[in-house]
């Protein structure tokens, strides 16, 4: 084993062992790493417990090394409160994990799950198609035409009505229809608007921007505003099962594919997330799409279990 590339964290050990489960030197190095610091043992045990809590299948070859963390246990401290403390911590973690999702479902009118799209017909004849793992709240009371994008992405085909403007709001931006079809997406770093047909008036902290067919606008969480053009026919291509990237950061492309994968995707590396990427990926094959993303960046691709994928770069 190359000592210069010896893992330093439990997650990295997990990947290394997946790649070389029969490497005796690697197993010996893990044993030494576990002995060096009680925190290492705790990190490793937490990594294994995380898989169990997620309800995931154990990583390949886990039976060969899962007990290593227990081979030299930390000094015993039989405290009666330990089990109660662990149970309380687990309950707190579960609340933190599921409470936001429960609150989102309570606030939303329509939502979708992993790999699910849903078409919603509004009273005025307008239509909204939700991308996977998305949610909207609809307000049509008293002739109001207002939709809040709470999560994910949605494509809007609007029937124009000058007396009742069609408004869509999402984290710092409000898109107002001027007779159009457009896409609105919440990203990890802000809100993105793309217009396929017609024109949208986008109101934001910097004022107002008119975005016409083929135009896009991104408002960052830091207040930064960017605009550009792309072929109008590519906007909303996810409805036909295509994820199209043009000089987009790897992290944004991975985020666009992630809602189609039934599991967890980890992107590792200091510079990899911001590297520009261009390509067309099939949403119906998220594992293949993510593998193609890795290959396009000469990054390493690991499938730890059927539900855990890792793309690792420099």
PDB file of N, CA, C and O in Angstrom, residues 41-103:
ATOM      1  N   UNK A  41     -11.208   5.264  16.511  1.00  0.00           N
ATOM      2  CA  UNK A  41     -12.130   4.153  16.717  1.00  0.00           C
ATOM      3  C   UNK A  41     -13.567   4.648  16.704  1.00  0.00           C
ATOM      4  O   UNK A  41     -14.460   4.023  16.122  1.00  0.00           O
ATOM      5  N   UNK A  42     -13.796   5.790  17.360  1.00  0.00           N
ATOM      6  CA  UNK A  42     -15.148   6.339  17.392  1.00  0.00           C
ATOM      7  C   UNK A  42     -15.622   6.731  15.992  1.00  0.00           C
ATOM      8  O   UNK A  42     -16.761   6.471  15.607  1.00  0.00           O
ATOM      9  N   UNK A  43     -14.714   7.341  15.204  1.00  0.00           N
ATOM     10  CA  UNK A  43     -15.038   7.742  13.841  1.00  0.00           C
ATOM     11  C   UNK A  43     -15.430   6.522  13.010  1.00  0.00           C
ATOM     12  O   UNK A  43     -16.425   6.540  12.271  1.00  0.00           O
ATOM     13  N   UNK A  44     -14.669   5.446  13.150  1.00  0.00           N
ATOM     14  CA  UNK A  44     -14.933   4.231  12.395  1.00  0.00           C
ATOM     15  C   UNK A  44     -16.260   3.586  12.826  1.00  0.00           C
ATOM     16  O   UNK A  44     -17.064   3.174  11.990  1.00  0.00           O
ATOM     17  N   UNK A  45     -16.477   3.519  14.125  1.00  0.00           N
ATOM     18  CA  UNK A  45     -17.714   2.926  14.628  1.00  0.00           C
ATOM     19  C   UNK A  45     -18.927   3.738  14.186  1.00  0.00           C
ATOM     20  O   UNK A  45     -19.972   3.182  13.831  1.00  0.00           O
ATOM     21  N   UNK A  46     -18.784   5.076  14.201  1.00  0.00           N
ATOM     22  CA  UNK A  46     -19.893   5.926  13.772  1.00  0.00           C
ATOM     23  C   UNK A  46     -20.189   5.722  12.282  1.00  0.00           C
ATOM     24  O   UNK A  46     -21.345   5.762  11.856  1.00  0.00           O
ATOM     25  N   UNK A  47     -19.126   5.510  11.496  1.00  0.00           N
ATOM     26  CA  UNK A  47     -19.321   5.270  10.073  1.00  0.00           C
ATOM     27  C   UNK A  47     -20.141   4.002   9.859  1.00  0.00           C
ATOM     28  O   UNK A  47     -21.090   3.969   9.068  1.00  0.00           O
ATOM     29  N   UNK A  48     -19.815   2.939  10.584  1.00  0.00           N
ATOM     30  CA  UNK A  48     -20.562   1.687  10.456  1.00  0.00           C
ATOM     31  C   UNK A  48     -21.992   1.850  10.969  1.00  0.00           C
ATOM     32  O   UNK A  48     -22.944   1.333  10.373  1.00  0.00           O
ATOM     33  N   UNK A  49     -22.146   2.595  12.082  1.00  0.00           N
ATOM     34  CA  UNK A  49     -23.489   2.804  12.626  1.00  0.00           C
ATOM     35  C   UNK A  49     -24.342   3.636  11.674  1.00  0.00           C
ATOM     36  O   UNK A  49     -25.546   3.449  11.561  1.00  0.00           O
ATOM     37  N   UNK A  50     -23.704   4.577  10.977  1.00  0.00           N
ATOM     38  CA  UNK A  50     -24.433   5.404  10.025  1.00  0.00           C
ATOM     39  C   UNK A  50     -25.077   4.548   8.945  1.00  0.00           C
ATOM     40  O   UNK A  50     -26.238   4.751   8.580  1.00  0.00           O
ATOM     41  N   UNK A  51     -24.327   3.564   8.463  1.00  0.00           N
ATOM     42  CA  UNK A  51     -24.891   2.660   7.461  1.00  0.00           C
ATOM     43  C   UNK A  51     -26.101   1.925   8.019  1.00  0.00           C
ATOM     44  O   UNK A  51     -27.115   1.759   7.356  1.00  0.00           O
ATOM     45  N   UNK A  52     -25.988   1.490   9.272  1.00  0.00           N
ATOM     46  CA  UNK A  52     -27.087   0.751   9.886  1.00  0.00           C
ATOM     47  C   UNK A  52     -28.315   1.647  10.068  1.00  0.00           C
ATOM     48  O   UNK A  52     -29.445   1.253   9.798  1.00  0.00           O
ATOM     49  N   UNK A  53     -28.092   2.887  10.519  1.00  0.00           N
ATOM     50  CA  UNK A  53     -29.200   3.802  10.754  1.00  0.00           C
ATOM     51  C   UNK A  53     -29.899   4.185   9.459  1.00  0.00           C
ATOM     52  O   UNK A  53     -31.106   4.415   9.426  1.00  0.00           O
ATOM     53  N   UNK A  54     -29.114   4.258   8.390  1.00  0.00           N
ATOM     54  CA  UNK A  54     -29.701   4.587   7.095  1.00  0.00           C
ATOM     55  C   UNK A  54     -30.524   3.424   6.550  1.00  0.00           C
ATOM     56  O   UNK A  54     -31.270   3.578   5.592  1.00  0.00           O
ATOM     57  N   UNK A  55     -30.349   2.246   7.146  1.00  0.00           N
ATOM     58  CA  UNK A  55     -31.030   1.078   6.630  1.00  0.00           C
ATOM     59  C   UNK A  55     -30.379   0.549   5.379  1.00  0.00           C
ATOM     60  O   UNK A  55     -31.005  -0.096   4.543  1.00  0.00           O
ATOM     61  N   UNK A  56     -29.078   0.830   5.226  1.00  0.00           N
ATOM     62  CA  UNK A  56     -28.381   0.432   4.015  1.00  0.00           C
ATOM     63  C   UNK A  56     -27.790  -0.955   4.152  1.00  0.00           C
ATOM     64  O   UNK A  56     -27.495  -1.422   5.250  1.00  0.00           O
ATOM     65  N   UNK A  57     -27.564  -1.604   3.024  1.00  0.00           N
ATOM     66  CA  UNK A  57     -26.856  -2.862   3.009  1.00  0.00           C
ATOM     67  C   UNK A  57     -25.412  -2.605   3.431  1.00  0.00           C
ATOM     68  O   UNK A  57     -24.842  -1.564   3.101  1.00  0.00           O
ATOM     69  N   UNK A  58     -24.807  -3.535   4.140  1.00  0.00           N
ATOM     70  CA  UNK A  58     -23.409  -3.370   4.543  1.00  0.00           C
ATOM     71  C   UNK A  58     -22.536  -3.293   3.309  1.00  0.00           C
ATOM     72  O   UNK A  58     -22.813  -3.933   2.295  1.00  0.00           O
ATOM     73  N   UNK A  59     -21.453  -2.499   3.334  1.00  0.00           N
ATOM     74  CA  UNK A  59     -20.568  -2.397   2.191  1.00  0.00           C
ATOM     75  C   UNK A  59     -20.015  -3.765   1.808  1.00  0.00           C
ATOM     76  O   UNK A  59     -19.906  -4.656   2.638  1.00  0.00           O
ATOM     77  N   UNK A  60     -19.656  -3.907   0.533  1.00  0.00           N
ATOM     78  CA  UNK A  60     -19.092  -5.168   0.068  1.00  0.00           C
ATOM     79  C   UNK A  60     -17.880  -5.542   0.906  1.00  0.00           C
ATOM     80  O   UNK A  60     -17.067  -4.681   1.261  1.00  0.00           O
ATOM     81  N   UNK A  61     -17.758  -6.844   1.247  1.00  0.00           N
ATOM     82  CA  UNK A  61     -16.642  -7.390   2.023  1.00  0.00           C
ATOM     83  C   UNK A  61     -16.637  -6.909   3.468  1.00  0.00           C
ATOM     84  O   UNK A  61     -15.644  -7.064   4.173  1.00  0.00           O
ATOM     85  N   UNK A  62     -17.738  -6.321   3.926  1.00  0.00           N
ATOM     86  CA  UNK A  62     -17.764  -5.785   5.286  1.00  0.00           C
ATOM     87  C   UNK A  62     -17.495  -6.865   6.319  1.00  0.00           C
ATOM     88  O   UNK A  62     -16.921  -6.593   7.374  1.00  0.00           O
ATOM     89  N   UNK A  63     -17.904  -8.125   5.988  1.00  0.00           N
ATOM     90  CA  UNK A  63     -17.726  -9.188   6.968  1.00  0.00           C
ATOM     91  C   UNK A  63     -16.252  -9.439   7.267  1.00  0.00           C
ATOM     92  O   UNK A  63     -15.895  -9.996   8.290  1.00  0.00           O
ATOM     93  N   UNK A  64     -15.366  -8.985   6.356  1.00  0.00           N
ATOM     94  CA  UNK A  64     -13.943  -9.216   6.558  1.00  0.00           C
ATOM     95  C   UNK A  64     -13.317  -8.223   7.527  1.00  0.00           C
ATOM     96  O   UNK A  64     -12.265  -8.480   8.092  1.00  0.00           O
ATOM     97  N   UNK A  65     -13.985  -7.053   7.688  1.00  0.00           N
ATOM     98  CA  UNK A  65     -13.306  -6.029   8.479  1.00  0.00           C
ATOM     99  C   UNK A  65     -14.200  -5.249   9.421  1.00  0.00           C
ATOM    100  O   UNK A  65     -13.756  -4.365  10.134  1.00  0.00           O
ATOM    101  N   UNK A  66     -15.480  -5.577   9.464  1.00  0.00           N
ATOM    102  CA  UNK A  66     -16.384  -4.801  10.311  1.00  0.00           C
ATOM    103  C   UNK A  66     -16.032  -4.906  11.778  1.00  0.00           C
ATOM    104  O   UNK A  66     -16.296  -3.991  12.557  1.00  0.00           O
ATOM    105  N   UNK A  67     -15.432  -6.047  12.197  1.00  0.00           N
ATOM    106  CA  UNK A  67     -15.118  -6.232  13.619  1.00  0.00           C
ATOM    107  C   UNK A  67     -13.774  -5.660  14.007  1.00  0.00           C
ATOM    108  O   UNK A  67     -13.375  -5.726  15.153  1.00  0.00           O
ATOM    109  N   UNK A  68     -13.038  -5.082  13.061  1.00  0.00           N
ATOM    110  CA  UNK A  68     -11.725  -4.554  13.423  1.00  0.00           C
ATOM    111  C   UNK A  68     -11.818  -3.423  14.433  1.00  0.00           C
ATOM    112  O   UNK A  68     -10.959  -3.252  15.273  1.00  0.00           O
ATOM    113  N   UNK A  69     -12.861  -2.636  14.316  1.00  0.00           N
ATOM    114  CA  UNK A  69     -13.010  -1.516  15.245  1.00  0.00           C
ATOM    115  C   UNK A  69     -13.200  -2.007  16.668  1.00  0.00           C
ATOM    116  O   UNK A  69     -12.947  -1.282  17.628  1.00  0.00           O
ATOM    117  N   UNK A  70     -13.649  -3.265  16.798  1.00  0.00           N
ATOM    118  CA  UNK A  70     -13.881  -3.811  18.130  1.00  0.00           C
ATOM    119  C   UNK A  70     -12.695  -4.625  18.635  1.00  0.00           C
ATOM    120  O   UNK A  70     -12.683  -5.100  19.761  1.00  0.00           O
ATOM    121  N   UNK A  71     -11.678  -4.821  17.776  1.00  0.00           N
ATOM    122  CA  UNK A  71     -10.580  -5.701  18.153  1.00  0.00           C
ATOM    123  C   UNK A  71      -9.772  -5.165  19.319  1.00  0.00           C
ATOM    124  O   UNK A  71      -9.190  -5.930  20.079  1.00  0.00           O
ATOM    125  N   UNK A  72      -9.721  -3.830  19.432  1.00  0.00           N
ATOM    126  CA  UNK A  72      -9.035  -3.222  20.565  1.00  0.00           C
ATOM    127  C   UNK A  72      -9.941  -2.149  21.145  1.00  0.00           C
ATOM    128  O   UNK A  72      -9.762  -0.969  20.887  1.00  0.00           O
ATOM    129  N   UNK A  73     -10.937  -2.565  21.883  1.00  0.00           N
ATOM    130  CA  UNK A  73     -11.954  -1.611  22.347  1.00  0.00           C
ATOM    131  C   UNK A  73     -11.388  -0.607  23.326  1.00  0.00           C
ATOM    132  O   UNK A  73     -10.382  -0.853  24.004  1.00  0.00           O
ATOM    133  N   UNK A  74     -12.033   0.531  23.381  1.00  0.00           N
ATOM    134  CA  UNK A  74     -11.655   1.553  24.352  1.00  0.00           C
ATOM    135  C   UNK A  74     -11.968   1.050  25.755  1.00  0.00           C
ATOM    136  O   UNK A  74     -12.760   0.127  25.932  1.00  0.00           O
ATOM    137  N   UNK A  75     -11.337   1.605  26.778  1.00  0.00           N
ATOM    138  CA  UNK A  75     -11.589   1.175  28.155  1.00  0.00           C
ATOM    139  C   UNK A  75     -13.073   1.219  28.470  1.00  0.00           C
ATOM    140  O   UNK A  75     -13.782   2.154  28.099  1.00  0.00           O
ATOM    141  N   UNK A  76     -13.538   0.160  29.172  1.00  0.00           N
ATOM    142  CA  UNK A  76     -14.959   0.063  29.481  1.00  0.00           C
ATOM    143  C   UNK A  76     -15.362   1.047  30.568  1.00  0.00           C
ATOM    144  O   UNK A  76     -14.675   1.197  31.557  1.00  0.00           O
ATOM    145  N   UNK A  77     -16.482   1.669  30.310  1.00  0.00           N
ATOM    146  CA  UNK A  77     -17.054   2.547  31.332  1.00  0.00           C
ATOM    147  C   UNK A  77     -18.535   2.228  31.386  1.00  0.00           C
ATOM    148  O   UNK A  77     -19.312   2.747  30.601  1.00  0.00           O
ATOM    149  N   UNK A  78     -18.880   1.324  32.297  1.00  0.00           N
ATOM    150  CA  UNK A  78     -20.263   0.862  32.369  1.00  0.00           C
ATOM    151  C   UNK A  78     -21.118   1.888  33.102  1.00  0.00           C
ATOM    152  O   UNK A  78     -21.354   1.778  34.298  1.00  0.00           O
ATOM    153  N   UNK A  79     -21.524   2.898  32.359  1.00  0.00           N
ATOM    154  CA  UNK A  79     -22.352   3.934  32.956  1.00  0.00           C
ATOM    155  C   UNK A  79     -23.812   3.626  32.653  1.00  0.00           C
ATOM    156  O   UNK A  79     -24.191   3.418  31.494  1.00  0.00           O
ATOM    157  N   UNK A  80     -24.646   3.571  33.653  1.00  0.00           N
ATOM    158  CA  UNK A  80     -26.066   3.263  33.419  1.00  0.00           C
ATOM    159  C   UNK A  80     -26.722   4.213  32.434  1.00  0.00           C
ATOM    160  O   UNK A  80     -27.678   3.855  31.763  1.00  0.00           O
ATOM    161  N   UNK A  81     -26.181   5.444  32.354  1.00  0.00           N
ATOM    162  CA  UNK A  81     -26.826   6.439  31.492  1.00  0.00           C
ATOM    163  C   UNK A  81     -26.440   6.303  30.026  1.00  0.00           C
ATOM    164  O   UNK A  81     -27.012   6.975  29.168  1.00  0.00           O
ATOM    165  N   UNK A  82     -25.474   5.409  29.725  1.00  0.00           N
ATOM    166  CA  UNK A  82     -24.973   5.342  28.347  1.00  0.00           C
ATOM    167  C   UNK A  82     -26.077   5.004  27.358  1.00  0.00           C
ATOM    168  O   UNK A  82     -26.235   5.643  26.333  1.00  0.00           O
ATOM    169  N   UNK A  83     -26.833   3.948  27.703  1.00  0.00           N
ATOM    170  CA  UNK A  83     -27.863   3.530  26.768  1.00  0.00           C
ATOM    171  C   UNK A  83     -28.928   4.611  26.583  1.00  0.00           C
ATOM    172  O   UNK A  83     -29.426   4.840  25.495  1.00  0.00           O
ATOM    173  N   UNK A  84     -29.273   5.272  27.704  1.00  0.00           N
ATOM    174  CA  UNK A  84     -30.261   6.338  27.596  1.00  0.00           C
ATOM    175  C   UNK A  84     -29.711   7.494  26.769  1.00  0.00           C
ATOM    176  O   UNK A  84     -30.419   8.096  25.967  1.00  0.00           O
ATOM    177  N   UNK A  85     -28.410   7.790  26.971  1.00  0.00           N
ATOM    178  CA  UNK A  85     -27.806   8.871  26.199  1.00  0.00           C
ATOM    179  C   UNK A  85     -27.764   8.551  24.724  1.00  0.00           C
ATOM    180  O   UNK A  85     -28.057   9.398  23.872  1.00  0.00           O
ATOM    181  N   UNK A  86     -27.415   7.289  24.407  1.00  0.00           N
ATOM    182  CA  UNK A  86     -27.369   6.881  23.003  1.00  0.00           C
ATOM    183  C   UNK A  86     -28.748   6.927  22.382  1.00  0.00           C
ATOM    184  O   UNK A  86     -28.932   7.377  21.240  1.00  0.00           O
ATOM    185  N   UNK A  87     -29.741   6.442  23.136  1.00  0.00           N
ATOM    186  CA  UNK A  87     -31.114   6.457  22.615  1.00  0.00           C
ATOM    187  C   UNK A  87     -31.579   7.890  22.388  1.00  0.00           C
ATOM    188  O   UNK A  87     -32.242   8.200  21.389  1.00  0.00           O
ATOM    189  N   UNK A  88     -31.230   8.775  23.332  1.00  0.00           N
ATOM    190  CA  UNK A  88     -31.618  10.174  23.175  1.00  0.00           C
ATOM    191  C   UNK A  88     -30.947  10.818  21.981  1.00  0.00           C
ATOM    192  O   UNK A  88     -31.569  11.576  21.241  1.00  0.00           O
ATOM    193  N   UNK A  89     -29.649  10.496  21.782  1.00  0.00           N
ATOM    194  CA  UNK A  89     -28.924  11.048  20.640  1.00  0.00           C
ATOM    195  C   UNK A  89     -29.517  10.557  19.332  1.00  0.00           C
ATOM    196  O   UNK A  89     -29.674  11.312  18.373  1.00  0.00           O
ATOM    197  N   UNK A  90     -29.859   9.256  19.303  1.00  0.00           N
ATOM    198  CA  UNK A  90     -30.461   8.701  18.096  1.00  0.00           C
ATOM    199  C   UNK A  90     -31.801   9.368  17.802  1.00  0.00           C
ATOM    200  O   UNK A  90     -32.108   9.724  16.664  1.00  0.00           O
ATOM    201  N   UNK A  91     -32.607   9.533  18.852  1.00  0.00           N
ATOM    202  CA  UNK A  91     -33.909  10.181  18.658  1.00  0.00           C
ATOM    203  C   UNK A  91     -33.736  11.603  18.144  1.00  0.00           C
ATOM    204  O   UNK A  91     -34.471  12.049  17.256  1.00  0.00           O
ATOM    205  N   UNK A  92     -32.734  12.309  18.698  1.00  0.00           N
ATOM    206  CA  UNK A  92     -32.486  13.682  18.251  1.00  0.00           C
ATOM    207  C   UNK A  92     -32.065  13.706  16.796  1.00  0.00           C
ATOM    208  O   UNK A  92     -32.506  14.561  16.020  1.00  0.00           O
ATOM    209  N   UNK A  93     -31.202  12.754  16.400  1.00  0.00           N
ATOM    210  CA  UNK A  93     -30.753  12.693  15.014  1.00  0.00           C
ATOM    211  C   UNK A  93     -31.920  12.419  14.071  1.00  0.00           C
ATOM    212  O   UNK A  93     -32.029  13.022  12.998  1.00  0.00           O
ATOM    213  N   UNK A  94     -32.789  11.494  14.487  1.00  0.00           N
ATOM    214  CA  UNK A  94     -33.936  11.181  13.647  1.00  0.00           C
ATOM    215  C   UNK A  94     -34.863  12.376  13.521  1.00  0.00           C
ATOM    216  O   UNK A  94     -35.414  12.642  12.445  1.00  0.00           O
ATOM    217  N   UNK A  95     -35.044  13.128  14.611  1.00  0.00           N
ATOM    218  CA  UNK A  95     -35.879  14.324  14.548  1.00  0.00           C
ATOM    219  C   UNK A  95     -35.277  15.355  13.611  1.00  0.00           C
ATOM    220  O   UNK A  95     -35.981  15.972  12.810  1.00  0.00           O
ATOM    221  N   UNK A  96     -33.948  15.545  13.716  1.00  0.00           N
ATOM    222  CA  UNK A  96     -33.287  16.510  12.847  1.00  0.00           C
ATOM    223  C   UNK A  96     -33.381  16.093  11.397  1.00  0.00           C
ATOM    224  O   UNK A  96     -33.484  16.936  10.493  1.00  0.00           O
ATOM    225  N   UNK A  97     -33.357  14.775  11.153  1.00  0.00           N
ATOM    226  CA  UNK A  97     -33.397  14.286   9.777  1.00  0.00           C
ATOM    227  C   UNK A  97     -34.790  14.385   9.169  1.00  0.00           C
ATOM    228  O   UNK A  97     -34.939  14.740   7.993  1.00  0.00           O
ATOM    229  N   UNK A  98     -35.820  14.062   9.957  1.00  0.00           N
ATOM    230  CA  UNK A  98     -37.153  13.942   9.385  1.00  0.00           C
ATOM    231  C   UNK A  98     -38.056  15.144   9.645  1.00  0.00           C
ATOM    232  O   UNK A  98     -39.026  15.349   8.922  1.00  0.00           O
ATOM    233  N   UNK A  99     -37.776  15.946  10.672  1.00  0.00           N
ATOM    234  CA  UNK A  99     -38.639  17.087  10.969  1.00  0.00           C
ATOM    235  C   UNK A  99     -38.720  18.083   9.815  1.00  0.00           C
ATOM    236  O   UNK A  99     -39.816  18.526   9.454  1.00  0.00           O
ATOM    237  N   UNK A 100     -37.582  18.471   9.170  1.00  0.00           N
ATOM    238  CA  UNK A 100     -37.693  19.408   8.049  1.00  0.00           C
ATOM    239  C   UNK A 100     -38.542  18.860   6.912  1.00  0.00           C
ATOM    240  O   UNK A 100     -39.321  19.594   6.298  1.00  0.00           O
ATOM    241  N   UNK A 101     -38.397  17.549   6.622  1.00  0.00           N
ATOM    242  CA  UNK A 101     -39.187  16.951   5.555  1.00  0.00           C
ATOM    243  C   UNK A 101     -40.672  16.953   5.907  1.00  0.00           C
ATOM    244  O   UNK A 101     -41.521  17.231   5.058  1.00  0.00           O
ATOM    245  N   UNK A 102     -40.980  16.637   7.156  1.00  0.00           N
ATOM    246  CA  UNK A 102     -42.378  16.644   7.593  1.00  0.00           C
ATOM    247  C   UNK A 102     -42.960  18.046   7.502  1.00  0.00           C
ATOM    248  O   UNK A 102     -44.109  18.237   7.062  1.00  0.00           O
ATOM    249  N   UNK A 103     -42.188  19.058   7.895  1.00  0.00           N
ATOM    250  CA  UNK A 103     -42.649  20.441   7.812  1.00  0.00           C
ATOM    251  C   UNK A 103     -42.870  20.859   6.361  1.00  0.00           C
ATOM    252  O   UNK A 103     -43.852  21.537   6.031  1.00  0.00           O
TER     253      UNK A 103
END
